[in-house]
Rosetta silent file (secondary structure, phi, psi, omega in degrees, C-alpha in Angstrom):
SEQUENCE: MEMQNDFDRLMFFEHARRSAEVTYEKNPLDTENLTRWGGALLELSAFQSVQESKLMIKDAISKLDEALAIYPKKQDALWCMGNAQTSYAFLTPDKDEAKGYFDSAYDFFEQAVNEVSHTATLFTFHKLKTPKSVTHM
SCORE:     score description
SCORE:     0.000 S_00000001
   1 L     0.000  -37.651 -179.384    7.854  -23.291    1.077 S_00000001
   2 H   -64.683  -36.362  177.530    9.229  -21.368   -1.902 S_00000001
   3 H   -61.423  -38.253  178.090   11.428  -24.318   -2.872 S_00000001
   4 H   -64.935  -41.881  178.127    8.318  -26.495   -2.980 S_00000001
   5 H   -62.818  -42.159  177.416    6.564  -23.948   -5.229 S_00000001
   6 H   -62.692  -42.799  179.287    9.592  -23.868   -7.546 S_00000001
   7 H   -63.472  -43.422  178.713    9.671  -27.647   -7.653 S_00000001
   8 H   -61.459  -42.738  177.932    5.939  -27.776   -8.386 S_00000001
   9 H   -61.727  -45.654  178.671    6.378  -25.211  -11.166 S_00000001
  10 H   -58.100  -47.329 -179.002    9.282  -27.174  -12.615 S_00000001
  11 H   -65.968  -40.456  179.401    7.275  -30.396  -12.608 S_00000001
  12 H   -60.337  -49.717 -176.405    4.198  -28.709  -14.082 S_00000001
  13 H   -74.224  -28.274  174.449    6.091  -27.191  -17.020 S_00000001
  14 H   -67.022  -41.000  176.490    8.154  -30.330  -17.578 S_00000001
  15 H   -63.337  -42.878  178.630    4.919  -32.289  -17.854 S_00000001
  16 H   -61.172  -41.308  178.991    3.526  -29.651  -20.250 S_00000001
  17 H   -62.391  -47.486 -178.838    6.690  -29.902  -22.374 S_00000001
  18 H   -64.796  -41.343  177.895    6.506  -33.695  -22.575 S_00000001
  19 H   -61.812  -40.237  179.684    2.780  -33.636  -23.365 S_00000001
  20 H   -64.779  -37.566  177.662    3.428  -31.111  -26.140 S_00000001
  21 H   -61.354  -43.887  179.596    6.087  -33.373  -27.660 S_00000001
  22 H   -64.672  -45.444  179.938    3.615  -36.273  -27.773 S_00000001
  23 H   -63.093  -38.117  179.890    0.868  -34.076  -29.237 S_00000001
  24 H   -61.134  -38.127  178.190    3.290  -32.706  -31.845 S_00000001
  25 H   -61.688  -34.231 -179.623    3.945  -36.248  -33.113 S_00000001
  26 H   -80.994  -37.031 -175.594    0.205  -36.640  -33.707 S_00000001
  27 L  -149.541   88.761 -177.333   -0.447  -33.169  -35.134 S_00000001
  28 L   -70.602   -7.480 -179.784    2.551  -30.960  -35.956 S_00000001
  29 L   -99.787    8.000 -179.307    0.254  -28.180  -37.231 S_00000001
  30 L   -76.918  102.515 -175.679   -1.530  -27.647  -33.902 S_00000001
  31 H   -68.968  -31.015  176.024   -0.738  -23.996  -33.136 S_00000001
  32 H   -62.546  -44.966 -179.472   -2.187  -24.220  -29.607 S_00000001
  33 H   -65.588  -44.026  178.975    0.171  -27.076  -28.841 S_00000001
  34 H   -61.160  -39.152  178.504    3.172  -25.334  -30.392 S_00000001
  35 H   -67.417  -43.890  177.107    2.423  -22.220  -28.347 S_00000001
  36 H   -60.415  -42.397 -179.536    2.025  -24.274  -25.164 S_00000001
  37 H   -63.319  -47.504  177.890    5.297  -26.069  -25.928 S_00000001
  38 H   -60.262  -42.215  178.938    7.141  -22.792  -26.506 S_00000001
  39 H   -64.816  -39.907  178.433    5.687  -21.357  -23.309 S_00000001
  40 H   -64.690  -43.741  178.123    6.678  -24.420  -21.287 S_00000001
  41 H   -61.867  -40.404  178.644   10.240  -24.264  -22.621 S_00000001
  42 H   -62.318  -44.600  177.744   10.398  -20.581  -21.776 S_00000001
  43 H   -64.409  -42.167  179.903    9.260  -21.270  -18.200 S_00000001
  44 H   -65.769  -26.684 -178.971   11.686  -24.189  -17.842 S_00000001
  45 H   -61.483  -25.030 -179.937   14.556  -21.985  -19.000 S_00000001
  46 L   -67.384  -16.991 -177.819   14.366  -20.145  -15.662 S_00000001
  47 L   -98.194    6.776 -174.218   15.626  -23.287  -13.915 S_00000001
  48 L  -107.972  168.527  170.561   18.745  -23.665  -16.098 S_00000001
  49 L   -67.618  167.824 -177.796   22.254  -22.236  -16.187 S_00000001
  50 H   -57.149  -48.654 -177.878   22.666  -19.182  -18.421 S_00000001
  51 H   -65.199  -43.815  177.883   23.982  -21.189  -21.382 S_00000001
  52 H   -65.580  -37.832  178.425   21.344  -23.917  -21.020 S_00000001
  53 H   -61.663  -44.981  179.606   18.682  -21.261  -20.562 S_00000001
  54 H   -61.653  -39.990  177.615   19.690  -19.530  -23.795 S_00000001
  55 H   -64.447  -41.487 -179.183   19.484  -22.856  -25.661 S_00000001
  56 H   -67.813  -38.377  177.751   16.071  -23.580  -24.191 S_00000001
  57 H   -65.467  -40.576  176.825   14.812  -20.098  -25.073 S_00000001
  58 H   -60.968  -38.618  177.210   16.052  -20.573  -28.649 S_00000001
  59 H   -65.290  -41.096  176.939   14.112  -23.850  -28.735 S_00000001
  60 H   -61.465  -43.937  178.705   11.019  -22.015  -27.427 S_00000001
  61 H   -60.157  -38.760  178.675   11.460  -19.376  -30.144 S_00000001
  62 H   -62.625  -43.614  179.219   11.643  -22.160  -32.724 S_00000001
  63 H   -65.481  -41.586  179.430    8.320  -23.639  -31.550 S_00000001
  64 H   -67.883  -36.093  173.995    6.683  -20.214  -31.527 S_00000001
  65 H   -59.749  -41.612  177.962    8.063  -19.530  -35.013 S_00000001
  66 H   -61.037  -45.887 -179.990    6.386  -22.743  -36.172 S_00000001
  67 H   -61.721  -43.105 -177.345    3.064  -21.662  -34.656 S_00000001
  68 H   -73.986  -24.154  174.466    3.312  -18.195  -36.212 S_00000001
  69 H   -68.156  -32.239  179.444    4.244  -19.642  -39.605 S_00000001
  70 H   -81.661  -43.879 -176.641    0.925  -21.520  -39.518 S_00000001
  71 L  -137.237   86.910 -172.647   -1.147  -18.741  -37.945 S_00000001
  72 L   -62.395  -17.988 -177.058    0.712  -15.398  -38.064 S_00000001
  73 L  -105.460   17.766 -178.586   -1.939  -13.515  -36.072 S_00000001
  74 L   -70.518  105.013 -170.308   -2.106  -15.923  -33.136 S_00000001
  75 H   -57.703  -46.818 -177.308   -2.196  -13.446  -30.256 S_00000001
  76 H   -69.882  -29.864  175.125   -0.920  -15.687  -27.469 S_00000001
  77 H   -70.387  -39.396  176.814    1.949  -16.959  -29.630 S_00000001
  78 H   -61.655  -45.305 -179.063    2.880  -13.365  -30.484 S_00000001
  79 H   -64.838  -44.686  179.450    2.829  -12.400  -26.792 S_00000001
  80 H   -62.814  -38.000  177.177    4.828  -15.471  -25.773 S_00000001
  81 H   -63.508  -39.083  174.990    7.355  -14.683  -28.508 S_00000001
  82 H   -59.988  -42.057  177.455    7.723  -11.190  -27.052 S_00000001
  83 H   -64.843  -40.598  179.824    8.445  -12.768  -23.675 S_00000001
  84 H   -64.799  -43.356  179.040   10.969  -15.162  -25.215 S_00000001
  85 H   -63.265  -40.503  178.136   12.773  -12.344  -27.023 S_00000001
  86 H   -64.261  -45.656  179.804   12.869  -10.312  -23.789 S_00000001
  87 H   -59.905  -43.599  179.879   14.199  -13.257  -21.782 S_00000001
  88 H   -65.010  -39.542  179.373   16.925  -13.882  -24.332 S_00000001
  89 H   -59.804  -42.268 -179.352   17.850  -10.186  -24.349 S_00000001
  90 H   -65.388  -22.705  179.511   18.341  -10.195  -20.572 S_00000001
  91 L   -95.320    3.855 -177.307   20.789  -13.091  -20.928 S_00000001
  92 L  -102.324  112.405 -175.491   22.756  -11.368  -23.694 S_00000001
  93 L   -70.994  -29.093  179.827   25.759   -9.431  -22.327 S_00000001
  94 L   -75.142  118.662 -174.820   26.457   -7.463  -25.519 S_00000001
  95 H   -60.672  -40.863 -179.115   24.238   -4.351  -25.325 S_00000001
  96 H   -66.626  -42.073  178.325   23.857   -3.954  -29.089 S_00000001
  97 H   -65.665  -43.549  179.117   22.896   -7.587  -29.557 S_00000001
  98 H   -60.556  -39.983  179.756   20.509   -7.425  -26.581 S_00000001
  99 H   -58.526  -37.895  177.490   18.898   -4.288  -28.029 S_00000001
 100 H   -60.518  -40.241  177.884   18.016   -6.257  -31.161 S_00000001
 101 H   -70.091  -39.830  176.557   16.147   -8.802  -29.043 S_00000001
 102 H   -63.428  -41.232  178.261   14.403   -6.063  -27.039 S_00000001
 103 H   -62.673  -41.790  178.321   13.380   -4.349  -30.292 S_00000001
 104 H   -63.755  -41.914  178.343   12.057   -7.639  -31.627 S_00000001
 105 H   -59.367  -44.832  179.063   10.152   -8.215  -28.376 S_00000001
 106 H   -56.416  -45.665 -179.804    8.587   -4.773  -28.689 S_00000001
 107 H   -61.613  -42.937  179.345    7.408   -5.606  -32.218 S_00000001
 108 H   -66.397  -42.244  177.558    5.876   -8.912  -31.095 S_00000001
 109 H   -61.734  -42.308  179.337    4.140   -7.294  -28.112 S_00000001
 110 H   -61.860  -43.751  177.902    2.798   -4.558  -30.378 S_00000001
 111 H   -61.940  -41.145 -179.500    1.453   -7.136  -32.856 S_00000001
 112 H   -63.377  -44.658  178.688   -0.176   -9.064  -30.006 S_00000001
 113 H   -63.774  -41.393  178.429   -1.872   -5.934  -28.659 S_00000001
 114 H   -63.006  -36.594  178.034   -3.030   -5.009  -32.160 S_00000001
 115 H   -66.533  -40.760  178.031   -4.541   -8.479  -32.589 S_00000001
 116 H   -63.976  -45.177  179.781   -6.461   -8.134  -29.325 S_00000001
 117 H   -62.318  -43.556 -179.550   -7.685   -4.680  -30.359 S_00000001
 118 H   -63.435  -44.807 -179.951   -8.636   -5.934  -33.829 S_00000001
 119 H   -64.145  -42.689  179.218  -10.476   -8.939  -32.398 S_00000001
 120 H   -63.160  -40.128  178.763  -12.305   -6.778  -29.854 S_00000001
 121 H   -63.991  -44.967  178.668  -13.336   -4.352  -32.602 S_00000001
 122 H   -62.736  -41.518  179.613  -14.641   -7.181  -34.790 S_00000001
 123 H   -62.789  -45.204  179.478  -16.520   -8.672  -31.853 S_00000001
 124 H   -63.003  -44.152  179.143  -18.110   -5.314  -30.998 S_00000001
 125 H   -61.339  -44.007 -179.894  -19.020   -4.707  -34.643 S_00000001
 126 H   -61.526  -42.142  179.078  -20.532   -8.179  -34.895 S_00000001
 127 H   -63.702  -37.154 -179.821  -22.608   -7.577  -31.754 S_00000001
 128 H   -69.593  -33.624 -176.644  -23.890   -4.287  -33.159 S_00000001
 129 H   -86.586  -16.332 -177.800  -24.875   -5.886  -36.477 S_00000001
 130 L   -86.365  124.638  179.278  -26.493   -8.985  -34.968 S_00000001
 131 L   -64.602  142.179  179.841  -30.200   -8.561  -34.250 S_00000001
 132 L   -77.200  137.562  177.029  -31.114   -9.121  -30.646 S_00000001
 133 L   -76.631  137.718  178.190  -33.283  -12.116  -29.988 S_00000001
 134 L  -114.209  124.980  178.678  -36.561  -11.327  -28.406 S_00000001
 135 L  -110.569  139.394  178.301  -38.147  -13.999  -26.275 S_00000001
 136 L  -117.920  139.248  177.881  -41.779  -13.921  -25.227 S_00000001
 137 L  -106.300    0.000    0.000  -43.183  -15.914  -22.404 S_00000001
C-alpha cells in the first residue's frame, strides 16, 4: 500500500510541476505558480538519487528565488525556501557547507514566521478599527 501512496505522490507532484511550467510560459511573474513549482520540485527530489535530488532542489531554490524577487514577503515561498535549504543541507556531507544551508533555512523560516505574525497583527488591527455593522430586522 505504501508503494501505491508513493506512486500517487510522485504522479501528483509531477503533474503539478508540468502544470507550473505551462503556467510560467503564460505568466512568468505569477508568484503563486513559482512557489507551487518550487514546492513540486522539492517534493519530487525525494524520489531521486542524491545527485539528482541536489540538482532538483537547486532548481526549486531557483523558482523560489524568482518568486521572492517579485514578492519578497511571500510567506509560503519563504517557508518553502526554508524547507529547500534544509533538504539541501541534509544532502551535503561537508558539515561546514551544510551549516550554511541550515543557517539560511533558519533565516527563511524566521522571515516566514514574522510575515505571519505581521499579517495577523495587521488583520487584528484592521478588525479593531473597522466599525461593526449593525443589522436590524
